[in-house]
PDB file of C-alpha atoms in Angstrom:
ATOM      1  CA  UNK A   1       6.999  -5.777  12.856  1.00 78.00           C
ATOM      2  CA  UNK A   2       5.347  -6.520   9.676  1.00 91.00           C
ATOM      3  CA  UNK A   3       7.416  -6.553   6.239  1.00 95.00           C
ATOM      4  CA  UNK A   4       5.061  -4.209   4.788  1.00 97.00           C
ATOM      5  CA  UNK A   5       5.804  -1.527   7.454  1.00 96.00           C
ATOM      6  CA  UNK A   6       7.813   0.887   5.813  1.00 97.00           C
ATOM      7  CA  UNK A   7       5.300   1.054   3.190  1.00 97.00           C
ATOM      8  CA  UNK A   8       2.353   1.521   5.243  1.00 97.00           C
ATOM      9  CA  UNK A   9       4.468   4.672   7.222  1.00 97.00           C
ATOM     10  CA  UNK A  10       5.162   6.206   3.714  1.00 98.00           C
ATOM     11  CA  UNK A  11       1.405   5.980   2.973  1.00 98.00           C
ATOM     12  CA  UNK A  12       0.343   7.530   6.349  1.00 97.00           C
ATOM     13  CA  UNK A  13       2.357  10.562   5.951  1.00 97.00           C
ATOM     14  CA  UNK A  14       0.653  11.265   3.028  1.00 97.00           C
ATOM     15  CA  UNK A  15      -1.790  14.283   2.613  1.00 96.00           C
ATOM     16  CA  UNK A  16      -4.428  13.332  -0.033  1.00 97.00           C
ATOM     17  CA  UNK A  17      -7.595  12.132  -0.148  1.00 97.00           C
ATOM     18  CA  UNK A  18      -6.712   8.829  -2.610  1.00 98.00           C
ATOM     19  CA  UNK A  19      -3.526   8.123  -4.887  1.00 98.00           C
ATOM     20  CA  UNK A  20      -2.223   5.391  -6.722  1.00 98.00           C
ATOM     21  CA  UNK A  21       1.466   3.757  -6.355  1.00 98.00           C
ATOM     22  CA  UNK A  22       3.316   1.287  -9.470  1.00 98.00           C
ATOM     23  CA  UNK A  23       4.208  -1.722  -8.103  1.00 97.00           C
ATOM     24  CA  UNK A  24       7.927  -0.439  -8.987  1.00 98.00           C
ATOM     25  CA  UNK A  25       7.059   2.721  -6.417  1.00 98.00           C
ATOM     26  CA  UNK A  26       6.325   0.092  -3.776  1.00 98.00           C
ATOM     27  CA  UNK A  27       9.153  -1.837  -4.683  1.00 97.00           C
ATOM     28  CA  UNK A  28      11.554   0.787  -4.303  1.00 98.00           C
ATOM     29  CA  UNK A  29      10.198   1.507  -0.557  1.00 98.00           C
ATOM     30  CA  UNK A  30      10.283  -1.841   0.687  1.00 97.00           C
ATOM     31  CA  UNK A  31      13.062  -3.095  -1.062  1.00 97.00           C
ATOM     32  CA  UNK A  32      11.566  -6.154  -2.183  1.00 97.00           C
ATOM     33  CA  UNK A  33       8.246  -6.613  -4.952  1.00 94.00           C
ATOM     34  CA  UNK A  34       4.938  -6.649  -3.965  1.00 93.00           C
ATOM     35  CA  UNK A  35       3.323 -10.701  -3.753  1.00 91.00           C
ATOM     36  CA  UNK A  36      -0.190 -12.442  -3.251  1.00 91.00           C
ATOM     37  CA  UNK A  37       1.002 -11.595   0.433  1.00 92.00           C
ATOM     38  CA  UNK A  38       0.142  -8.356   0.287  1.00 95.00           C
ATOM     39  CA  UNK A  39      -3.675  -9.400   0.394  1.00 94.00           C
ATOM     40  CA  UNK A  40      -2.726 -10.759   4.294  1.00 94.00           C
ATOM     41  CA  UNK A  41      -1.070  -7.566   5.371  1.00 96.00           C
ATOM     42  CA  UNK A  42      -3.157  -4.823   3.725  1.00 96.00           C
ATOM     43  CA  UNK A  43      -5.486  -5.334   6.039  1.00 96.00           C
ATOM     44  CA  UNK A  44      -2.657  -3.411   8.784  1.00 96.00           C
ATOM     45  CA  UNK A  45      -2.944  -0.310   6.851  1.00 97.00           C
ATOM     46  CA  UNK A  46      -5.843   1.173   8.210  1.00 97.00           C
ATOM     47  CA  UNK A  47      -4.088   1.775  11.575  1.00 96.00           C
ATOM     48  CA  UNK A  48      -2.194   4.219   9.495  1.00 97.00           C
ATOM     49  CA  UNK A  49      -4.800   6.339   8.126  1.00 97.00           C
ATOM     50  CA  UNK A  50      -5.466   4.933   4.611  1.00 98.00           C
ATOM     51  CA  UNK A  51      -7.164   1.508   2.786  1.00 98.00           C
ATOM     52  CA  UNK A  52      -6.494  -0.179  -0.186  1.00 97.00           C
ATOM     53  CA  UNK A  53      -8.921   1.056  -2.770  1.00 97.00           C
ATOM     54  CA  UNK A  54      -8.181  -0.765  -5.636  1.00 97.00           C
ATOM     55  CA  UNK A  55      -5.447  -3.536  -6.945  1.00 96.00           C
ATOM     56  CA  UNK A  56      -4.843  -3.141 -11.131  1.00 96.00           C
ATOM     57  CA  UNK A  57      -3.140  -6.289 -12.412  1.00 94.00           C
ATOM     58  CA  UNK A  58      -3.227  -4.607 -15.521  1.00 97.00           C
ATOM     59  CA  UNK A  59      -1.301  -1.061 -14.684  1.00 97.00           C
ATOM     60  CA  UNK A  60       0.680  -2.850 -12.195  1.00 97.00           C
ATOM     61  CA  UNK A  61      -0.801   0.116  -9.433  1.00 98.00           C
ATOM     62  CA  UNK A  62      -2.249   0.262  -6.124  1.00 98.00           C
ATOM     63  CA  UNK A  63      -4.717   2.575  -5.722  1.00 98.00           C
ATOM     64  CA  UNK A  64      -5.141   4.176  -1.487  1.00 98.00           C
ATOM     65  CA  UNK A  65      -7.817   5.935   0.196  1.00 98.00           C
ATOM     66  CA  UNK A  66      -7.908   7.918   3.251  1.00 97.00           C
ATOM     67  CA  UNK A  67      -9.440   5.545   6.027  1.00 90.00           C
ATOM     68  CA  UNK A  68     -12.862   7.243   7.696  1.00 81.00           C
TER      69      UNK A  68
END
C-alpha cells in the first residue's frame, strides 16, 4: 500500500471534472505534508480516475483532472 493512498481514494470519489487541493487540504487527509515524493507516487493516481494537472509552488495547491 502506498502512503499516498488515502489521498488518491479521496480524489477518486470525487465528482468534477478538475479541482484544486492546498497542500494543508492534503495534509489533513494523509496526516503527514506533501514532499518531492509526491512526484514518484502521483503517477498511481490515474488508477483512481484522476491526474495531476498542475503543481503551484506559489499557492501551495494541487490542481486534479479527471483521467480519460
Amino acid at each position: 500500500m502506498s502512503k499516498y493512498e488515502p489521498l488518491w481514494k479521496a480524489i477518486g470519489q470525487r465528482t468534477e471534472n478538475s479541482f484544486a487541493l492546498t497542500y494543508a487540504e492534503i495534509e489533513q487527509i494523509l496526516g503527514f505534508p506533501i514532499d518531492h515524493a509526491f512526484l514518484t507516487f502521483k503517477k498511481e493516481l490515474p488508477a483512481y480516475g484522476y491526474e495531476v494537472d498542475k503543481i503551484s509552488m506559489k499557492a501551495q495547491t494541487v490542481t486534479f483532472k479527471r483521467y480519460v
